[in-house]
Amino acid sequence: MTTTTLKRPGYYLGRSLIYALLITGSVVALMPMFWTLSTSLKTLDQINIWPPRLIPDPIAWRNYIEVFDYVPVALYLRNTLIIVAAWVTGATVTCSFVAYGFARTNFPGRNILFVVLLSTLMMPYVVRLIPLFMIYKSIGWIETFYPLTVPILLGRNAFYIFLLRQFFIGVPDEIADAARIDGCSHFGIWWRIVMPLSKPALATVAVFAFQSSWDDFLGPMIYMGSNPDLRTLAVGLYAFRSSPGQLPMTHYMMAMSVMMILPILLVFAFGQRYFIQGVTLSGLKG
Amino acid sequence: MSTPVPVPKEGGDGTVGAGRTPAPLARLSSWLQSAKAERYIGFVFVAPWVIAFLCFELIPTASAFIYSLTDWSIVGGANFIGLANYQEMFTRDRLFVKSLENTLYYALLSVPLNVMAGFIIALMLNAKVRGQTIFRTLFYLPALIPSVAGAVVWIWILDTNNGVLNFFLGLFGVEKIRWLTSPAWSKPALVIMSLWTIGSGMVIYLAGLQNVPQELYEAAEVDGASVLQKLLRITIPLMTPTIFFNLLMGIIGSFQVFNAAFIMTGGGPVNSTLFYMLHIYEQAFTHWRMGYASALSVVLFVLVLVLTTVVNRTSKRWVFYG
C-alpha cells in the first residue's frame, strides 16, 4: 500500500512519457504511408510547392486512372498474381506435405535432414544467386515464370516447413492413431486430418507467402525483368521510377505505390492474427 | 540389415487383390501397408523438398565455389584461372574495399539501433499500456509495405528541396540536408529508413516478453526491487535468447542489404551506398563477369559464416537459456 502511494508521482510521469513516445513513434511510422496517399492525390503543380501541403486540394482522383496510360498496371498485376498463386499453393500444399514428413513420420536420417533444413534458414541467399542464374539460363528458364514458381511448388522454403512442422507436432496422436486403425494411410491422415486441423497454421504460411512473393523484387528483376511484358508490380514500379523521365511522374508513382500497398493491407486486416502468430513463431524456435 | 520379420510379398488380401487389380499396383498397395514401408514412407513426404534443396540450393551453392575459380562471363566458356579472382579482389578492386566498408558502416549502425529500438518499443508496449494492440499494429504496418513502394516514397520524403523530412527539420531551424545526394548523408539516410521497419523485430520481442514468468516480478516487488532493477535483473537476462535471435538475423540481413540502396541511390553518390550486394549485382548483371561475381559472393558467404559463428561463440557468455 505504502509503496504504491509513494511511487505515484513517478509512476504517472513514466506513464505519460511512455504514451508520448508511443504516439510520436506511431505518427512517424504512419507518416510515409500517409505521405504516399497524399502525394498520389495531388495534381502536378501541388507536388512541388513549398511548404508541402499535407492534404491535397483539390483531390486529384484522376491520377489513379491516368497512371494506366503510362504503366500497364493490369499486366503487371497479372504477372504478380501468377507468382503469388504459386507461392501460396507451394506454401500450403507442398510445404505442408513435407512438414508432415518431418513432424509425423519417422525414417532413418530424419533428424539430420531436419538440421539441414534449418541450416538453410541461415544461408546467405547471395551465394547461390549467380549459379542459379547460369543454370536457369542454360535450361532456357530466363524470361519465364519457372525460376519464381517451380522451387516453391517443390517446397523450397525452410521457414514455412518449419512453422508447419511445429504446428503438426501438436496434433494429438490419438486422432491420427484412430485414423490409422480405420485403415487410413499417412497420405490420408495428412490430407483428411492434419490439414483440416491446421487451418490457422496454413493461414499463417499463406499470408507469409502472399507477402513475400508480392514484395519480391530481386528475383523477378533478374529472371524476368529484361522482358517488359513479364514485369511484376515491384519491377514495374522500379522501371517506372528509373525510366529516363521527361515528365515528373511522382504523383503517378505514388498512385501505383498505393495500389501495391492496399492489397497487402487488406490481407493483413483479415489475417492479422496469423501474421503476428507467424512472426512470433519464427522468433521463438522450438 | 536383415529384417527380423520377412516382409510378405502378398499379404492375406494380396492374393485376393491380385485377381482384380494389376499386379504392380497390388504389390504397391501391399508394400505400402508393410512394416518396411512404414519405415520409409517419410521419405516420400520430404522428397519434394529434398529435390528442391539439391537443385536450387546445394548444387548452386557448391557451384559458386567452382565458378569463383573461373573467368566465366555470360558469353563463351569458362577458363580455370585459379585464385586470380580472389587476388584481383584483394589487390586491385577498389570498389570491393569500398563496398565492404559501406556494408560494415551500415551493419554497425543499423543492426544495434534496430535491435535496441525494437526492444524499447516492445518494453513500452508491454508495460500494460492501453491500446496495446492498436500501437502494435501501427508499429508493425511499415514492415508490410512492399520494399519497392517503401523505397519510392522514401526517395520523395528525403528529397532535398521538396522532401517532407527537410521541411520538418526546417521548423527547428535545421538547414536543408542533401540526404540522398551527398556522400556524407546517404548512408545515415538509409539507416534512418531501416528504422522505419522495426515493427517485425518488435513483435518478436513482445512475444518473448509475454513468456517471462510474472511470478518473478511479483517476488522481486516483495523484495522491494525498483523498476530499473526488475528490468536489468529479470527482463533483460530472460530476453537474451530473443535479442540474440534478432541480432543474428539482423547481421545476416544487413550484409545482404540491396533493395533500398539499389532503388533509391543505385549505389551513389560517389559509391557511398555501394553495398556489397550491389557490387556483386553490378559485376554479374552489368559487366556479366559471372566468375568474378561468384568469387565476391563466396567471400560474403564466408564473412557471414564467420560473423555468425563469432556471435554464436560470444552468446555462451551473455545469452541465458533458462
XYZ file of C-alpha atoms in Angstrom:
608
model
C 0.000 0.000 0.000
C 2.562 2.498 1.133
C 4.994 1.698 -1.648
C 2.359 2.243 -4.340
C 1.359 5.582 -2.854
C 4.986 6.637 -2.738
C 5.529 5.640 -6.351
C 2.551 7.548 -7.681
C 4.092 10.781 -8.980
C 6.914 8.930 -10.690
C 4.503 6.348 -11.981
C 2.324 8.906 -13.735
C 5.350 10.703 -15.122
C 6.651 7.430 -16.545
C 3.255 6.560 -17.990
C 2.889 9.925 -19.718
C 6.368 9.608 -21.122
C 5.585 6.149 -22.491
C 2.365 7.330 -24.131
C 4.081 10.383 -25.571
C 6.824 8.246 -27.081
C 4.412 5.638 -28.406
C 2.153 8.227 -30.018
C 5.105 10.067 -31.578
C 6.508 6.755 -32.792
C 3.285 5.656 -34.427
C 2.835 9.018 -36.112
C 6.349 8.674 -37.531
C 5.607 5.092 -38.578
C 2.416 6.096 -40.366
C 3.734 9.276 -41.918
C 5.362 7.709 -45.019
C 2.159 5.816 -45.794
C 0.080 8.923 -45.338
C 2.507 10.861 -47.499
C 2.239 8.253 -50.255
C -1.531 8.549 -50.233
C -1.482 12.321 -50.035
C 1.010 12.714 -52.892
C -0.898 10.230 -55.033
C -3.915 12.535 -54.883
C -2.125 15.741 -55.791
C -2.014 17.494 -59.104
C 1.407 18.063 -60.585
C 1.573 21.716 -59.614
C 0.716 20.887 -55.993
C 3.585 18.457 -55.634
C 6.433 20.877 -55.738
C 5.009 23.698 -53.661
C 6.913 24.732 -50.564
C 5.962 24.299 -47.760
C 4.485 20.915 -48.642
C 0.736 20.599 -48.179
C -0.445 17.603 -46.189
C -3.981 17.398 -47.562
C -4.257 17.799 -51.330
C -6.605 20.457 -52.573
C -8.211 19.716 -54.995
C -8.076 15.969 -54.649
C -6.911 14.518 -57.954
C -8.652 11.146 -58.084
C -7.960 11.015 -61.792
C -4.294 10.175 -61.076
C -5.478 6.653 -60.419
C -6.957 6.458 -63.899
C -4.250 8.361 -65.732
C -1.471 6.166 -64.342
C -2.829 3.351 -66.522
C -1.883 5.439 -69.596
C 1.760 5.368 -68.561
C 2.136 1.968 -66.944
C 0.459 -1.343 -67.873
C -0.655 -1.892 -64.299
C -3.110 -4.678 -65.195
C -0.406 -6.673 -66.951
C 1.984 -6.220 -64.023
C -0.762 -7.279 -61.650
C -1.442 -10.430 -63.666
C 2.271 -11.357 -63.646
C 2.493 -10.733 -59.911
C -0.603 -12.808 -59.218
C 0.790 -15.800 -61.146
C 3.815 -15.828 -58.834
C 1.690 -15.177 -55.739
C -0.582 -18.098 -56.645
C 2.403 -20.427 -56.980
C 3.772 -19.273 -53.632
C 0.529 -19.657 -51.740
C -0.051 -23.105 -53.275
C 3.514 -24.212 -52.639
C 3.425 -22.978 -49.059
C 0.094 -24.504 -48.117
C 0.254 -27.766 -50.086
C 3.851 -28.805 -50.791
C 5.469 -27.307 -47.701
C 2.665 -28.785 -45.631
C 3.248 -32.207 -47.237
C 6.955 -32.016 -46.431
C 6.260 -30.723 -42.931
C 4.061 -33.752 -42.310
C 7.021 -35.978 -43.157
C 9.194 -34.182 -40.618
C 6.521 -33.958 -37.944
C 4.618 -37.223 -38.038
C 6.699 -39.910 -39.702
C 9.923 -41.439 -38.573
C 12.526 -42.530 -41.055
C 16.273 -43.065 -40.945
C 18.113 -39.758 -41.239
C 15.086 -37.623 -40.475
C 16.816 -35.609 -37.789
C 19.869 -34.949 -39.914
C 17.686 -33.774 -42.791
C 15.825 -31.513 -40.397
C 19.066 -29.916 -39.242
C 19.978 -29.372 -42.901
C 16.577 -27.777 -43.427
C 17.069 -25.405 -40.503
C 20.597 -24.514 -41.573
C 19.299 -23.305 -44.928
C 17.445 -20.593 -42.986
C 20.800 -19.089 -42.077
C 22.371 -19.411 -45.540
C 23.000 -16.130 -47.293
C 20.974 -16.374 -50.497
C 23.570 -14.363 -52.420
C 25.937 -17.249 -52.809
C 23.527 -19.235 -54.959
C 22.171 -16.259 -56.908
C 24.687 -16.275 -59.743
C 24.990 -20.056 -60.255
C 21.191 -20.250 -60.246
C 21.028 -17.584 -62.910
C 23.505 -19.537 -65.037
C 21.605 -22.794 -64.510
C 18.293 -21.175 -65.422
C 19.894 -19.625 -68.469
C 21.294 -22.917 -69.687
C 17.906 -24.640 -69.421
C 16.058 -21.736 -71.034
C 14.224 -20.569 -67.924
C 15.266 -16.903 -68.143
C 12.281 -14.697 -69.030
C 9.865 -17.393 -67.885
C 7.925 -17.774 -64.657
C 9.636 -21.060 -63.770
C 12.510 -19.708 -61.620
C 9.962 -17.984 -59.392
C 7.349 -20.738 -59.287
C 8.964 -24.187 -59.607
C 11.190 -24.036 -56.477
C 8.361 -23.057 -54.142
C 5.995 -25.556 -55.764
C 8.582 -28.183 -54.767
C 8.585 -26.835 -51.222
C 11.840 -24.888 -51.267
C 11.100 -22.819 -48.189
C 12.556 -23.987 -44.923
C 10.733 -21.316 -42.951
C 7.223 -22.409 -43.975
C 8.093 -26.086 -43.481
C 9.453 -25.305 -40.035
C 6.368 -23.325 -38.983
C 4.000 -26.040 -40.196
C 6.045 -28.800 -38.595
C 5.869 -27.054 -35.228
C 2.105 -26.989 -35.565
C 1.702 -30.540 -36.871
C 3.658 -31.952 -33.934
C 0.933 -30.578 -31.704
C -1.874 -32.518 -33.410
C -2.986 -35.124 -30.833
C -1.639 -38.610 -31.514
C -4.993 -40.182 -30.587
C -6.720 -38.693 -33.618
C -4.034 -39.911 -36.009
C -3.940 -43.344 -34.351
C -7.685 -43.732 -34.604
C -7.496 -42.919 -38.296
C -4.718 -45.442 -38.763
C -6.755 -48.192 -37.139
C -9.557 -47.339 -39.549
C -7.143 -48.070 -42.369
C -6.130 -44.531 -43.234
C -2.685 -44.203 -44.833
C -0.244 -41.411 -43.992
C -1.424 -39.565 -47.088
C -4.984 -39.827 -45.864
C -4.044 -38.650 -42.383
C -2.190 -35.684 -43.846
C -4.932 -34.621 -46.210
C -8.075 -35.511 -44.243
C -6.996 -34.966 -40.658
C -3.862 -32.864 -40.209
C -4.652 -30.348 -42.961
C -8.186 -29.508 -41.753
C -6.978 -29.315 -38.151
C -4.173 -26.928 -39.102
C -6.130 -24.143 -40.736
C -4.572 -21.400 -38.550
C -1.042 -22.568 -39.372
C -1.887 -22.862 -43.058
C -3.356 -19.375 -42.979
C -0.145 -18.151 -41.386
C 2.113 -19.532 -44.102
C -0.376 -18.412 -46.754
C -0.240 -14.776 -45.646
C 3.531 -15.002 -45.357
C 3.823 -16.475 -48.840
C 1.494 -13.803 -50.175
C 3.522 -11.044 -48.586
C 6.959 -12.195 -49.648
C 6.001 -13.013 -53.240
C 4.059 -9.761 -53.558
C 7.091 -7.906 -52.215
C 9.834 -9.791 -54.067
C 11.951 -7.572 -56.256
C 15.395 -9.006 -56.926
C 14.183 -12.389 -58.222
C 11.589 -11.097 -60.701
C 14.004 -8.418 -61.847
C 16.924 -10.751 -62.526
C 14.994 -13.644 -64.008
C 12.202 -11.867 -65.902
C 12.837 -8.122 -65.744
C 14.597 -7.965 -69.114
C 11.253 -8.683 -70.784
C 8.896 -5.709 -70.224
C 5.876 -7.984 -70.668
C 6.936 -10.111 -67.711
C 7.422 -7.358 -65.162
C 5.749 -7.696 -61.796
C 4.302 -4.708 -59.929
C 7.529 -4.314 -57.939
C 9.754 -4.455 -61.018
C 7.312 -2.278 -62.952
C 7.325 0.385 -60.262
C 11.113 0.354 -60.228
C 11.263 0.557 -64.022
C 8.772 3.416 -63.963
C 10.904 5.317 -61.482
C 14.158 4.769 -63.326
C 12.851 5.268 -66.853
C 14.534 8.347 -68.285
C 11.715 10.687 -67.350
C 10.690 13.593 -69.483
C 7.837 14.443 -67.139
C 7.833 14.448 -63.359
C 5.734 11.435 -62.503
C 5.839 11.487 -58.714
C 2.053 11.560 -58.314
C 1.581 8.600 -60.667
C 4.336 6.665 -58.935
C 2.633 7.233 -55.601
C -0.709 6.167 -57.065
C 0.910 2.945 -58.220
C 2.531 2.506 -54.800
C -0.855 2.854 -53.131
C -2.264 0.224 -55.466
C 0.602 -2.031 -54.426
C 0.194 -1.337 -50.710
C -3.598 -1.715 -50.493
C -3.862 -5.467 -51.197
C -1.235 -6.290 -48.582
C -3.034 -4.109 -46.039
C -6.282 -5.903 -46.858
C -4.637 -9.291 -46.379
C -3.237 -8.015 -43.110
C -6.593 -6.673 -41.953
C -8.177 -10.090 -42.410
C -5.217 -12.178 -41.361
C -3.545 -10.032 -38.712
C -3.732 -12.801 -36.143
C -1.885 -15.145 -38.489
C 0.761 -12.589 -39.347
C 1.595 -11.963 -35.713
C 1.452 -15.678 -34.967
C 3.938 -16.389 -37.740
C 6.377 -13.656 -36.766
C 6.146 -14.833 -33.193
C 6.801 -18.457 -34.056
C 9.745 -17.503 -36.197
C 11.364 -15.791 -33.230
C 10.720 -18.465 -30.660
C 12.253 -21.513 -32.207
C 11.223 -24.683 -30.509
C 20.302 -55.061 -42.371
C 18.126 -58.131 -42.441
C 14.575 -57.596 -41.339
C 13.509 -59.852 -38.494
C 10.045 -60.272 -39.883
C 10.017 -61.406 -43.521
C 8.102 -58.817 -45.499
C 5.165 -60.558 -47.145
C 5.189 -60.036 -50.908
C 1.462 -60.516 -50.955
C -0.433 -60.355 -47.716
C -3.665 -62.105 -46.838
C -5.610 -59.728 -49.030
C -2.842 -59.578 -51.613
C -3.903 -62.783 -53.301
C -7.500 -61.617 -53.460
C -6.497 -58.223 -54.795
C -4.187 -59.733 -57.390
C -7.172 -61.051 -59.272
C -8.809 -57.632 -59.552
C -6.086 -55.033 -59.728
C -2.988 -55.155 -61.924
C -0.123 -56.940 -60.190
C 2.240 -53.951 -59.750
C -0.485 -51.890 -58.109
C -1.410 -54.719 -55.790
C 2.194 -55.146 -54.858
C 2.482 -51.406 -54.251
C -0.565 -51.272 -52.044
C 0.532 -54.261 -50.006
C 4.019 -52.813 -49.743
C 2.550 -49.552 -48.505
C 0.958 -51.391 -45.616
C 4.084 -53.365 -44.747
C 6.314 -52.546 -41.822
C 9.182 -51.712 -44.139
C 7.123 -49.126 -45.966
C 6.124 -47.594 -42.688
C 9.800 -47.092 -42.004
C 10.476 -45.302 -45.273
C 7.175 -43.596 -46.054
C 8.535 -40.368 -44.562
C 10.971 -40.143 -47.460
C 8.053 -39.771 -49.839
C 6.836 -36.796 -47.845
C 10.134 -34.960 -47.669
C 11.185 -35.946 -51.205
C 9.905 -32.762 -52.945
C 11.895 -30.593 -50.576
C 14.989 -32.776 -50.921
C 14.835 -32.429 -54.714
C 14.323 -28.668 -54.438
C 17.124 -28.402 -51.893
C 19.561 -30.273 -54.153
C 18.621 -28.431 -57.344
C 18.052 -24.920 -56.072
C 20.265 -24.740 -53.020
C 23.045 -27.275 -52.617
C 24.181 -27.568 -56.238
C 24.090 -23.793 -56.900
C 25.901 -23.067 -53.637
C 28.583 -25.632 -54.389
C 28.969 -24.422 -57.965
C 29.506 -20.868 -56.740
C 32.784 -22.088 -55.283
C 33.752 -23.688 -58.609
C 32.655 -20.707 -60.715
C 34.696 -18.454 -58.457
C 37.834 -20.087 -59.837
C 36.914 -19.265 -63.434
C 36.652 -16.228 -65.665
C 33.134 -17.181 -66.748
C 31.185 -14.437 -68.460
C 27.737 -14.743 -69.878
C 29.004 -15.452 -73.392
C 31.642 -18.008 -74.170
C 33.049 -20.682 -71.956
C 34.811 -20.593 -68.665
C 38.521 -20.908 -68.174
C 40.017 -22.125 -64.959
C 42.080 -19.261 -63.588
C 42.800 -20.493 -60.088
C 42.640 -17.865 -57.382
C 43.054 -14.938 -59.760
C 39.576 -13.603 -58.926
C 40.401 -13.519 -55.241
C 43.729 -11.933 -55.979
C 42.052 -9.195 -58.008
C 39.589 -8.593 -55.201
C 42.191 -8.037 -52.530
C 44.765 -6.200 -54.606
C 43.133 -4.268 -57.456
C 39.383 -3.953 -56.887
C 38.965 -0.639 -55.071
C 35.201 -1.000 -55.168
C 35.460 -4.285 -53.292
C 37.089 -2.479 -50.366
C 34.699 0.426 -50.679
C 31.610 -1.785 -50.747
C 32.881 -3.747 -47.755
C 33.420 -0.520 -45.811
C 29.959 0.721 -46.736
C 28.346 -2.544 -45.689
C 30.207 -2.608 -42.360
C 29.244 1.010 -41.697
C 25.613 0.215 -42.411
C 25.616 -3.001 -40.366
C 27.378 -1.468 -37.354
C 24.927 1.414 -37.275
C 21.632 -0.134 -38.294
C 21.750 -3.509 -36.525
C 22.334 -2.228 -32.948
C 19.885 0.644 -33.498
C 17.224 -1.706 -34.814
C 17.738 -4.243 -32.046
C 17.607 -1.590 -29.316
C 14.747 0.470 -30.707
C 12.620 -2.600 -31.333
C 13.272 -3.822 -27.816
C 12.493 -0.465 -26.208
C 9.188 -0.142 -28.055
C 8.266 -3.694 -27.075
C 9.109 -2.887 -23.437
C 6.886 0.188 -23.525
C 4.021 -1.754 -25.077
C 4.468 -4.496 -22.527
C 4.047 -2.038 -19.637
C 0.282 -2.704 -19.731
C -0.459 0.351 -21.853
C -3.945 0.959 -23.126
C -4.441 0.256 -26.795
C -1.517 -2.134 -26.919
C -2.905 -3.976 -29.940
C -3.501 -0.735 -31.830
C 0.025 0.506 -31.183
C 1.412 -2.897 -32.078
C -0.430 -2.809 -35.399
C 0.672 0.751 -36.150
C 4.317 -0.062 -35.498
C 4.094 -3.264 -37.495
C 2.421 -1.754 -40.590
C 5.611 -0.357 -42.196
C 7.115 -3.861 -42.188
C 4.286 -4.864 -44.527
C 4.886 -2.212 -47.148
C 6.474 -3.711 -50.279
C 10.103 -2.649 -50.316
C 9.911 -1.000 -53.729
C 6.874 1.053 -52.722
C 8.643 1.971 -49.474
C 11.788 2.983 -51.329
C 9.851 5.108 -53.808
C 8.106 7.104 -51.093
C 11.290 7.499 -49.059
C 13.035 8.993 -52.096
C 10.287 11.568 -52.031
C 10.418 12.074 -48.256
C 14.205 12.502 -48.316
C 14.160 14.848 -51.300
C 16.428 17.810 -50.622
C 14.210 20.606 -51.880
C 10.670 19.294 -51.591
C 11.103 16.499 -49.090
C 8.850 16.443 -46.081
C 11.698 15.469 -43.733
C 13.690 18.582 -44.579
C 10.520 20.609 -44.185
C 10.012 19.176 -40.713
C 13.645 19.713 -39.707
C 13.356 23.227 -41.093
C 10.753 24.003 -38.435
C 13.566 23.549 -35.911
C 15.923 25.714 -37.908
C 17.895 22.871 -39.475
C 19.174 23.720 -42.921
C 18.232 21.540 -45.855
C 20.174 18.284 -45.788
C 21.099 16.603 -49.061
C 20.090 13.182 -47.786
C 20.442 11.103 -50.912
C 22.733 13.295 -52.954
C 25.680 13.830 -50.625
C 28.132 11.028 -49.785
C 28.179 12.079 -46.132
C 24.426 11.720 -45.601
C 23.428 8.896 -47.929
C 24.290 6.057 -45.543
C 22.721 7.670 -42.462
C 19.627 8.301 -44.594
C 19.341 4.590 -45.365
C 19.902 3.716 -41.698
C 17.087 6.067 -40.690
C 14.893 4.448 -43.286
C 15.733 0.980 -41.965
C 14.451 2.037 -38.547
C 11.052 2.527 -40.123
C 10.542 -1.247 -40.225
C 11.483 -2.128 -36.640
C 7.948 -3.473 -36.206
C 8.809 -7.027 -37.215
C 11.518 -7.261 -34.546
C 9.226 -5.609 -32.004
C 6.544 -8.272 -32.480
C 9.109 -10.981 -31.734
C 10.238 -9.173 -28.572
C 6.647 -8.728 -27.443
C 6.045 -12.452 -27.753
C 9.217 -13.128 -25.792
C 8.186 -10.674 -23.074
C 4.890 -12.472 -22.674
C 6.839 -15.611 -21.783
C 8.683 -14.020 -18.862
C 7.070 -15.553 -15.747
C 5.047 -12.964 -13.817
C 5.941 -14.630 -10.501
C 9.500 -13.375 -10.863
C 8.309 -9.772 -10.947
C 5.950 -10.357 -8.034
C 8.727 -11.889 -5.972
C 11.037 -9.014 -6.848
C 8.380 -6.494 -5.855
C 8.009 -8.160 -2.486
C 11.743 -7.707 -2.051
C 11.313 -4.042 -2.922
C 13.038 -4.072 -6.315
C 12.802 -0.900 -8.379
C 11.594 -0.739 -11.971
C 15.170 -0.441 -13.172
C 16.318 -3.412 -11.100
C 13.486 -5.546 -12.452
C 14.474 -4.568 -15.981
C 18.177 -5.266 -15.523
C 17.907 -8.371 -13.355
C 14.835 -10.117 -14.759
C 13.596 -8.819 -18.112
C 16.847 -8.370 -19.973
C 18.506 -11.637 -18.838
C 15.398 -13.643 -19.711
C 15.084 -11.867 -23.051
C 18.657 -12.526 -24.180
C 17.699 -15.510 -26.399
C 15.215 -13.326 -28.296
C 17.689 -10.451 -28.503
C 20.274 -12.903 -29.764
C 17.923 -14.198 -32.456
C 17.119 -10.691 -33.692
C 20.799 -9.739 -33.595
C 21.809 -12.746 -35.668
C 19.048 -12.231 -38.213
C 19.870 -8.518 -38.328
C 23.534 -9.203 -39.092
C 22.732 -11.731 -41.814
C 20.200 -9.326 -43.326
C 22.363 -6.226 -43.158
C 25.199 -7.884 -45.041
C 22.804 -8.633 -47.867
C 21.057 -5.260 -47.927
C 20.131 -4.466 -51.506
C 16.682 -3.208 -52.445
C 16.677 0.203 -50.750
C 20.103 1.266 -51.986
C 19.593 -0.204 -55.448
C 16.298 1.596 -55.959
C 16.968 4.850 -54.126
C 20.560 5.689 -54.941
C 21.806 2.993 -57.296
C 24.944 2.852 -55.142
C 25.705 6.564 -55.405
C 26.536 9.303 -54.852
C 30.249 8.626 -55.432
C 29.733 4.962 -54.497
C 28.811 5.962 -50.945
C 25.922 3.471 -50.840
C 27.549 0.831 -52.997
C 26.892 -2.027 -50.607
C 28.450 -5.422 -51.089
C 25.351 -6.882 -52.736
C 25.227 -4.014 -55.201
C 28.837 -4.625 -56.141
C 28.056 -8.288 -56.790
C 24.986 -7.318 -58.791
C 26.928 -4.889 -60.955
C 29.752 -7.300 -61.622
C 27.289 -10.045 -62.532
C 24.477 -8.313 -64.354
C 26.061 -5.136 -65.677
C 29.541 -6.374 -66.563
C 28.463 -10.034 -66.909
C 31.547 -11.200 -65.009
C 29.901 -14.270 -63.542
C 33.136 -15.867 -62.343
C 34.271 -12.762 -60.527
C 30.815 -12.125 -59.049
C 30.787 -15.727 -57.797
C 34.102 -15.134 -56.059
C 32.651 -11.999 -54.444
C 29.625 -13.940 -53.236
C 31.811 -16.708 -51.838
C 33.695 -14.105 -49.791
C 30.393 -12.716 -48.494
C 29.266 -16.233 -47.642
C 32.442 -16.887 -45.645
C 32.188 -13.485 -43.995
C 28.620 -14.044 -42.822
C 29.522 -17.547 -41.673
C 32.477 -16.270 -39.634
C 30.433 -13.431 -38.145
C 27.544 -15.645 -37.113
C 29.976 -18.145 -35.616
C 31.685 -15.407 -33.630
C 28.368 -14.040 -32.384
C 27.329 -17.578 -31.562
C 30.516 -18.143 -29.564
C 30.122 -14.972 -27.547
C 26.487 -15.867 -26.960
C 27.531 -18.527 -24.467
C 28.675 -15.711 -22.227
C 25.625 -13.485 -22.438
C 22.648 -15.488 -23.622
C 20.712 -17.048 -20.797
C 18.888 -20.266 -21.580
C 16.683 -20.981 -18.605
